[in-house]
CSV table of C-alpha atoms in Angstrom, one decimal:
chain,number,residue,atom,x,y,z
F,401,MET,CA,0.0,0.0,0.0
F,402,ARG,CA,1.3,3.4,-0.9
F,403,ARG,CA,2.0,5.6,2.1
F,404,SER,CA,1.4,9.3,2.3
F,405,GLY,CA,4.3,11.7,2.2
F,406,SER,CA,3.8,12.7,5.9
F,407,THR,CA,3.8,9.0,6.9
F,408,ARG,CA,7.0,8.4,4.9
F,409,ARG,CA,8.6,11.4,6.6
F,410,ARG,CA,7.6,10.2,10.0
F,411,GLY,CA,9.0,6.8,9.3
F,412,ARG,CA,12.3,8.2,8.1
F,413,ALA,CA,12.5,10.5,11.0
F,414,GLY,CA,11.9,7.6,13.4
F,415,ARG,CA,14.6,5.5,11.8
F,416,LEU,CA,17.1,8.4,12.0
F,417,ALA,CA,16.2,9.0,15.6
F,418,ALA,CA,16.7,5.4,16.4
F,419,ALA,CA,20.0,5.4,14.7
F,420,GLY,CA,21.1,8.4,16.6
F,421,VAL,CA,20.2,6.7,19.9
F,422,THR,CA,22.2,3.6,18.9
F,423,CYS,CA,25.3,5.6,17.8
F,424,GLY,CA,25.0,7.7,20.9
F,425,ALA,CA,25.0,4.6,23.1
F,426,VAL,CA,28.1,3.4,21.3
F,427,LEU,CA,30.1,6.5,22.0
F,428,ALA,CA,28.8,6.8,25.5
F,429,ALA,CA,30.0,3.2,26.2
F,430,LEU,CA,33.4,4.1,24.9
F,431,THR,CA,33.9,6.8,27.5
F,432,VAL,CA,33.2,4.7,30.6
F,433,PRO,CA,35.9,4.8,33.2
F,434,ALA,CA,39.0,2.8,32.3
F,435,ALA,CA,38.5,0.5,35.2
F,436,GLU,CA,35.2,-0.7,33.6
F,437,ALA,CA,36.5,-1.0,30.0
F,438,ARG,CA,38.6,-3.3,28.0
F,439,PRO,CA,39.9,-3.7,24.4
F,440,LEU,CA,37.3,-3.7,21.7
F,441,GLY,CA,38.3,-6.9,19.9
F,442,ARG,CA,41.4,-8.9,18.8
F,443,GLY,CA,42.7,-7.6,15.5
F,444,GLY,CA,40.0,-5.0,15.1
F,445,GLY,CA,37.3,-7.6,14.4
F,446,THR,CA,33.9,-8.0,16.0
F,447,GLU,CA,34.8,-10.8,18.3
F,448,PRO,CA,35.3,-9.9,22.0
F,449,LEU,CA,38.5,-10.6,23.9
F,450,SER,CA,38.3,-13.3,26.6
F,451,ALA,CA,40.2,-11.0,28.9
F,452,GLY,CA,41.6,-7.5,28.8
F,453,ARG,CA,44.3,-5.6,30.7
F,454,THR,CA,41.9,-2.9,31.6
F,455,GLY,CA,39.3,-5.1,33.2
F,456,PRO,CA,36.1,-7.0,32.4
F,457,ASP,CA,34.0,-6.1,29.3
F,458,ARG,CA,31.0,-3.9,30.1
F,459,THR,CA,30.7,-2.0,26.9
F,460,GLY,CA,30.2,-4.3,23.9
F,461,VAL,CA,31.6,-1.6,21.6
F,462,HIS,CA,33.7,-2.8,18.7
F,463,TRP,CA,35.1,-1.9,15.3
F,464,ALA,CA,32.9,-3.8,13.0
F,465,VAL,CA,35.1,-4.6,10.0
F,466,GLN,CA,33.3,-4.4,6.6
F,467,ASP,CA,34.1,-6.2,3.3
F,468,THR,CA,35.1,-3.7,0.7
F,469,GLY,CA,36.2,-6.4,-1.8
F,470,THR,CA,39.6,-4.8,-2.2
F,471,PRO,CA,42.1,-6.8,-0.1
F,472,GLY,CA,45.1,-5.5,-2.0
F,473,ILE,CA,44.4,-1.8,-1.4
F,474,ARG,CA,45.6,0.4,1.5
F,475,PHE,CA,43.2,3.2,2.4
F,476,ARG,CA,44.8,6.2,4.0
F,477,GLY,CA,42.2,8.6,2.8
F,478,LEU,CA,38.8,8.6,4.6
F,479,ALA,CA,35.9,11.1,4.4
F,480,ALA,CA,33.0,10.2,6.6
F,481,VAL,CA,29.9,12.3,5.8
F,482,ASP,CA,27.4,10.7,8.1
F,483,ARG,CA,26.5,7.3,9.5
F,484,ARG,CA,25.4,6.1,6.0
F,485,THR,CA,27.8,7.8,3.7
F,486,ALA,CA,31.6,7.6,3.5
F,487,TRP,CA,34.4,7.7,0.9
F,488,LEU,CA,37.7,5.9,0.8
F,489,ALA,CA,40.9,6.8,-1.2
F,490,GLY,CA,43.8,4.4,-1.5
F,491,THR,CA,46.5,2.8,-3.6
F,492,GLY,CA,46.0,1.7,-7.2
F,493,GLY,CA,44.1,4.9,-7.9
F,494,THR,CA,41.2,3.4,-5.9
F,495,VAL,CA,38.2,5.4,-4.6
F,496,LEU,CA,35.2,3.6,-2.9
F,497,ARG,CA,31.9,5.0,-1.7
F,498,THR,CA,29.1,3.7,0.5
F,499,THR,CA,25.7,5.2,1.0
F,500,ASP,CA,24.2,2.5,3.2
F,501,GLY,CA,26.5,2.5,6.2
F,502,GLY,CA,29.1,0.2,4.6
F,503,ALA,CA,26.8,-2.7,3.7
F,504,ARG,CA,27.9,-2.2,0.1
F,505,TRP,CA,30.9,-0.4,-1.3
F,506,ARG,CA,30.9,0.9,-4.9
F,507,ASN,CA,34.2,1.3,-6.8
F,508,VAL,CA,34.0,4.8,-8.2
F,509,SER,CA,37.7,5.2,-9.1
F,510,PRO,CA,38.7,7.8,-11.7
F,511,PRO,CA,39.5,6.2,-15.0
F,512,GLY,CA,43.2,6.0,-15.9
F,513,ALA,CA,44.3,6.5,-12.3
F,514,ALA,CA,45.6,3.0,-11.5
F,515,GLU,CA,49.2,4.2,-11.2
F,516,LEU,CA,48.3,6.9,-8.7
F,517,GLN,CA,48.3,6.8,-4.9
F,518,PHE,CA,45.3,8.5,-3.4
F,519,ARG,CA,46.1,9.6,0.2
F,520,ASP,CA,43.4,12.1,1.0
F,521,VAL,CA,39.7,12.7,0.2
F,522,THR,CA,37.2,15.4,1.2
F,523,ALA,CA,33.5,14.7,0.7
F,524,PHE,CA,30.8,17.3,0.9
F,525,ASP,CA,28.0,14.8,0.6
F,526,ALA,CA,27.1,11.6,-1.2
F,527,ARG,CA,27.7,13.1,-4.6
F,528,ARG,CA,30.5,15.7,-4.3
F,529,ALA,CA,34.0,14.8,-3.4
F,530,VAL,CA,37.7,15.8,-4.0
F,531,VAL,CA,40.6,13.4,-3.9
F,532,LEU,CA,44.3,14.0,-3.7
F,533,ALA,CA,47.0,11.8,-5.3
F,534,ILE,CA,50.5,12.1,-3.9
F,535,GLY,CA,54.0,11.9,-5.4
F,536,GLU,CA,56.7,13.8,-7.0
F,537,GLY,CA,55.9,16.1,-9.9
F,538,GLU,CA,52.9,15.1,-12.0
F,539,ALA,CA,52.1,12.2,-9.7
F,540,SER,CA,50.5,14.8,-7.4
F,541,ARG,CA,47.0,15.5,-8.7
F,542,VAL,CA,43.6,16.5,-7.6
F,543,TYR,CA,40.3,15.2,-9.0
F,544,ARG,CA,36.7,16.3,-8.3
F,545,THR,CA,33.3,14.5,-8.8
F,546,ASP,CA,29.8,16.0,-8.7
F,547,ASP,CA,27.9,12.9,-9.5
F,548,GLY,CA,29.0,10.3,-6.9
F,549,GLY,CA,32.1,9.2,-8.8
F,550,THR,CA,30.4,8.4,-12.1
F,551,THR,CA,32.6,11.0,-13.7
F,552,TRP,CA,35.7,12.9,-12.5
F,553,THR,CA,37.5,16.0,-13.6
F,554,GLU,CA,41.2,16.4,-13.0
F,555,SER,CA,41.5,19.9,-11.6
F,556,PHE,CA,45.2,20.1,-10.8
F,557,ARG,CA,48.3,18.3,-12.0
F,558,ASN,CA,51.5,19.4,-10.3
F,559,PRO,CA,53.9,20.9,-12.9
F,560,ASP,CA,56.9,21.3,-10.5
F,561,PRO,CA,59.2,18.2,-10.1
F,562,LYS,CA,60.4,19.6,-6.8
F,563,ALA,CA,56.9,19.6,-5.3
F,564,PHE,CA,55.2,16.6,-3.5
F,565,TYR,CA,51.7,17.2,-2.2
F,566,ASP,CA,50.8,15.4,1.0
F,567,CYS,CA,47.3,16.3,2.2
F,568,MET,CA,44.5,18.8,1.9
F,569,ALA,CA,41.8,20.4,4.1
F,570,PHE,CA,38.6,22.4,3.4
F,571,PHE,CA,37.2,25.2,5.5
F,572,ASP,CA,33.8,24.9,3.8
F,573,ARG,CA,32.3,23.6,0.5
F,574,ARG,CA,34.3,26.3,-1.5
F,575,HIS,CA,37.5,27.1,0.3
F,576,GLY,CA,40.3,24.6,0.8
F,577,LEU,CA,44.1,24.1,0.8
F,578,ALA,CA,46.6,21.4,-0.2
F,579,VAL,CA,50.1,21.4,1.0
F,580,SER,CA,53.4,20.2,-0.6
F,581,ASP,CA,56.7,19.4,1.1
F,582,PRO,CA,59.1,22.3,1.0
F,583,VAL,CA,60.1,23.8,-2.3
F,584,ASP,CA,63.0,26.2,-2.3
F,585,GLY,CA,63.1,26.1,1.5
F,586,ARG,CA,59.4,26.6,2.3
F,587,PHE,CA,56.2,24.5,2.4
F,588,ARG,CA,54.1,25.2,-0.7
F,589,VAL,CA,50.4,25.8,-0.3
F,590,LEU,CA,47.8,25.3,-3.0
F,591,SER,CA,44.4,27.1,-2.6
F,592,THR,CA,40.9,26.7,-4.1
F,593,ALA,CA,37.9,29.0,-3.7
F,594,ASP,CA,35.5,26.9,-5.9
F,595,GLY,CA,35.3,23.6,-4.1
F,596,GLY,CA,38.4,22.1,-5.8
F,597,ARG,CA,37.4,22.9,-9.4
F,598,SER,CA,40.5,25.1,-9.8
F,599,TRP,CA,43.7,25.7,-7.8
F,600,HIS,CA,46.5,28.3,-7.5
F,601,VAL,CA,49.7,28.4,-5.5
F,602,LEU,CA,49.7,30.9,-2.7
F,603,PRO,CA,52.7,33.3,-2.3
F,604,ALA,CA,55.5,31.8,-0.2
F,605,ASP,CA,56.5,34.9,1.7
F,606,GLY,CA,54.0,34.3,4.5
F,607,MET,CA,55.5,30.8,5.2
F,608,PRO,CA,58.4,30.5,7.7
F,609,PRO,CA,61.5,28.7,6.4
F,610,ALA,CA,61.4,25.0,6.7
F,611,LEU,CA,63.9,23.1,8.9
F,612,ASP,CA,66.6,21.0,7.2
F,613,GLY,CA,64.9,17.7,6.2
F,614,GLU,CA,61.4,18.9,7.3
F,615,ALA,CA,58.4,17.5,5.5
F,616,GLY,CA,54.8,16.5,5.9
F,617,PHE,CA,53.6,12.9,6.2
F,618,ALA,CA,51.0,11.6,3.7
F,619,ALA,CA,49.9,8.9,6.1
F,620,SER,CA,46.3,9.6,6.9
F,621,GLY,CA,45.1,12.7,5.1
F,622,GLN,CA,45.4,14.5,8.5
F,623,CYS,CA,48.7,16.4,8.3
F,624,LEU,CA,46.7,19.4,7.3
F,625,VAL,CA,43.4,20.2,9.2
F,626,ALA,CA,41.1,23.1,9.4
F,627,SER,CA,38.6,24.4,12.0
F,628,GLY,CA,36.2,27.1,11.4
F,629,PRO,CA,36.2,29.5,8.4
F,630,ARG,CA,39.9,30.5,8.4
F,631,ASP,CA,42.1,28.5,10.8
F,632,VAL,CA,44.3,25.7,9.5
F,633,TRP,CA,47.2,23.7,11.0
F,634,LEU,CA,50.1,21.8,9.3
F,635,ALA,CA,52.0,18.9,11.0
F,636,THR,CA,55.6,18.3,10.2
F,637,GLY,CA,58.5,15.9,10.9
F,638,GLY,CA,61.8,14.8,9.5
F,639,GLY,CA,63.6,17.9,10.8
F,640,ALA,CA,65.4,18.5,14.1
F,641,HIS,CA,62.0,19.3,15.7
F,642,ALA,CA,58.5,18.2,15.0
F,643,ARG,CA,56.5,21.3,14.5
F,644,VAL,CA,52.9,22.5,13.9
F,645,LEU,CA,52.4,25.5,11.7
F,646,HIS,CA,49.2,27.6,12.0
F,647,SER,CA,47.5,30.0,9.7
F,648,ALA,CA,44.5,32.2,10.7
F,649,ASP,CA,44.0,33.6,7.2
F,650,ARG,CA,43.4,30.5,5.0
F,651,GLY,CA,47.1,29.9,4.4
F,652,LEU,CA,48.4,33.3,3.5
F,653,THR,CA,50.6,33.8,6.6
F,654,TRP,CA,51.9,31.1,9.1
F,655,THR,CA,53.5,30.8,12.5
F,656,ALA,CA,55.5,27.7,13.7
F,657,ALA,CA,55.5,26.1,17.1
F,658,GLY,CA,57.6,23.2,18.3
F,659,THR,CA,56.1,20.1,19.8
F,660,PRO,CA,57.4,17.5,22.3
F,661,VAL,CA,56.9,14.7,19.8
F,662,PRO,CA,60.3,13.2,18.9
F,663,ALA,CA,61.8,14.1,15.5
F,664,GLY,CA,65.4,14.3,14.2
F,665,ASP,CA,64.9,11.5,11.6
F,666,PRO,CA,63.0,11.2,8.3
F,667,ALA,CA,60.7,8.6,9.9
F,668,LYS,CA,59.8,10.7,13.0
F,669,GLY,CA,57.4,13.5,13.7
F,670,VAL,CA,53.8,14.6,14.0
F,671,PHE,CA,51.7,12.6,11.5
F,672,ALA,CA,48.1,13.7,12.3
F,673,LEU,CA,46.3,16.6,13.9
F,674,ALA,CA,42.7,16.9,15.2
F,675,PHE,CA,41.1,20.2,16.4
F,676,ARG,CA,37.7,20.3,18.0
F,677,ASP,CA,37.6,24.1,17.8
F,678,ARG,CA,40.1,27.0,17.2
F,679,ALA,CA,41.9,26.4,20.5
F,680,HIS,CA,41.9,22.7,21.5
F,681,GLY,CA,43.9,20.2,19.5
F,682,ILE,CA,45.8,17.0,19.7
F,683,ALA,CA,48.8,15.8,17.8
F,684,VAL,CA,49.9,12.2,17.3
F,685,GLY,CA,52.8,10.5,15.5
F,686,GLY,CA,56.1,8.9,16.4
F,687,ASP,CA,58.4,6.7,14.4
F,688,TYR,CA,56.5,4.8,11.6
F,689,ARG,CA,59.2,2.1,11.4
F,690,SER,CA,57.7,-1.0,13.0
F,691,ASP,CA,60.9,-2.0,14.7
F,692,GLN,CA,61.4,1.3,16.4
F,693,PRO,CA,59.7,2.6,19.6
F,694,SER,CA,57.6,5.7,19.7
F,695,PRO,CA,57.7,7.2,23.2
F,696,HIS,CA,56.1,10.6,23.8
F,697,ALA,CA,54.2,10.3,20.5
F,698,ALA,CA,51.2,12.6,21.4
F,699,ALA,CA,50.8,16.2,22.5
F,700,VAL,CA,47.9,18.6,23.3
F,701,THR,CA,47.3,22.3,22.9
F,702,SER,CA,44.6,24.6,24.4
F,703,ASP,CA,45.8,27.9,22.8
F,704,GLY,CA,45.3,27.2,19.1
F,705,GLY,CA,48.7,25.5,18.6
F,706,ARG,CA,50.9,28.3,20.0
F,707,THR,CA,52.2,25.9,22.6
F,708,TRP,CA,52.1,22.1,22.9
F,709,ARG,CA,52.3,19.9,26.0
F,710,PRO,CA,53.3,16.2,26.0
F,711,ALA,CA,50.6,13.7,26.8
F,712,ALA,CA,51.2,12.4,30.4
F,713,ALA,CA,50.3,8.8,29.2
F,714,PRO,CA,50.7,8.7,25.4
F,715,PRO,CA,49.7,5.9,23.1
F,716,PRO,CA,52.2,3.0,23.3
F,717,ALA,CA,53.3,3.1,19.7
F,718,TYR,CA,53.2,5.2,16.5
F,719,ARG,CA,49.8,6.6,15.5
F,720,SER,CA,49.0,8.0,12.2
F,721,GLY,CA,45.4,9.3,12.5
F,722,ALA,CA,43.2,11.0,15.1
F,723,ALA,CA,39.6,12.2,15.5
F,724,TRP,CA,37.5,13.8,18.2
F,725,LEU,CA,34.4,11.9,19.2
F,726,PRO,CA,31.3,13.8,18.1
F,727,HIS,CA,30.1,16.6,20.3
F,728,SER,CA,32.7,15.7,23.0
F,729,ARG,CA,35.0,18.2,24.7
F,730,THR,CA,37.3,15.5,26.1
F,731,ALA,CA,37.2,12.2,24.1
F,732,ALA,CA,39.1,11.4,21.0
F,733,LEU,CA,40.5,8.4,19.1
F,734,ALA,CA,44.0,7.7,17.7
F,735,VAL,CA,44.8,4.9,15.3
F,736,GLY,CA,47.9,3.2,13.8
F,737,PRO,CA,49.2,-0.1,12.5
F,738,THR,CA,49.2,-1.6,16.0
F,739,GLY,CA,46.0,-0.4,17.5
F,740,THR,CA,43.4,2.2,18.5
F,741,ASP,CA,43.7,4.4,21.6
F,742,LEU,CA,41.1,6.4,23.4
F,743,THR,CA,41.5,9.6,25.5
F,744,THR,CA,38.7,10.9,27.7
F,745,ASP,CA,40.7,13.8,29.2
F,746,GLY,CA,41.4,15.9,26.1
F,747,GLY,CA,44.6,14.0,25.0
F,748,ARG,CA,46.5,14.1,28.3
F,749,SER,CA,46.2,10.3,28.7
F,750,TRP,CA,45.4,7.4,26.3
F,751,ARG,CA,44.5,3.8,26.7
F,752,THR,CA,44.5,1.1,24.0
F,753,ILE,CA,41.1,-0.2,23.2
F,754,ASP,CA,41.8,-2.3,20.1
F,755,THR,CA,44.8,-4.0,18.4
F,756,GLY,CA,43.7,-3.9,14.8
F,757,SER,CA,45.6,-2.0,12.1
F,758,TYR,CA,44.2,1.3,10.9
F,759,ASP,CA,45.8,4.3,9.3
F,760,THR,CA,43.0,6.9,9.5
F,761,VAL,CA,39.9,7.6,11.5
F,762,ALA,CA,37.0,10.0,11.2
F,763,CYS,CA,33.8,10.8,13.2
F,764,THR,CA,30.6,12.6,12.0
F,765,PRO,CA,28.2,15.0,13.7
F,766,ASP,CA,25.4,12.4,13.7
F,767,LEU,CA,27.4,10.2,16.1
F,768,SER,CA,29.2,7.8,13.8
F,769,CYS,CA,33.0,6.9,13.7
F,770,TRP,CA,34.8,5.1,10.9
F,771,ALA,CA,38.4,3.8,10.4
F,772,ALA,CA,40.3,2.5,7.4
F,773,GLY,CA,43.7,1.0,6.6
F,774,GLU,CA,45.6,-1.8,5.0
F,775,GLN,CA,44.3,-4.9,3.2
F,776,GLY,CA,41.2,-3.1,2.1
F,777,ARG,CA,40.1,-2.7,5.7
F,778,VAL,CA,37.3,-0.3,6.7
F,779,ALA,CA,35.3,-0.5,9.9
F,780,ARG,CA,32.6,1.4,11.9
F,781,LEU,CA,32.1,1.6,15.6
F,782,GLU,CA,29.1,-0.5,16.7
F,783,ARG,CA,27.6,-2.0,19.8
């Protein structure tokens, strides 16, 4: 029987409300006191651990791993729009999209991009998205779609063999930036004012000199992050100090601040940033080599990145991605190849809640969190 429009609207509203309650319960369970919590699941799957270092299981929260059908792809780019819609960007020029909460993933990769490595993706909704390919010279490219990936337009191809673009961030649906490793001694910034349809390089005179060996890390699409209409932060490593650069005018001028995250090696530094507002942020990183320890691999700021303090109890290993839990002032997740960590005190202390491998993580305003990584892996927090 055909239902009236008002009945359909009430039904849809009821389903959305129920989903919001479910997602809210998941995130509420995550933030129970450490004495009442335990790791989510062995290897990031849905199965519970029989015992955990942090105590008996009382949450039932877990990363629910989904089948993307792409076991050979590593996804370092993740754009979570809401609890139903997400985009992935990875190796082999691969872009996937789901609009049903991950039950099905559609391959919407740009044609002719198989040799590219997509490391970042920004999605405005289920139809409009921008993806960034990384690499030296012409390997760094930007593509945009306005029809859910059915067609793509290449909007930027890097003409400078000295440039290597790492990540991008958008302030809104029109204004965004992409950043390259230093060219002629300064990080290079690319700007768009039309949603990624066209790009131009910003003047370099507002960027402080780079340190010897300093660069960004294209590990999770989170080395460049924005909050609000004008503020943006850039994470660095490889130099003598791991720094965070901040701009309050959409990339025209920048200031640099040192962090306590170890550096001094091309494999060390800050790999990801997450800001919940203009003042409060977290930085995670370390040494990405699996045989090397990563002590002191997290830091926090409460003054917009002017100063950074070390986490009193940082994650136990290198972490490449971070995200604040929706609508929380104190809770955030950090992910890496050896696990997922949770903070409930604004980044001052972290505890491991999962041992699966993920490179990047994102949460949405409608109370959903997603993670992605190697072997075609993508997961969503469920209870």
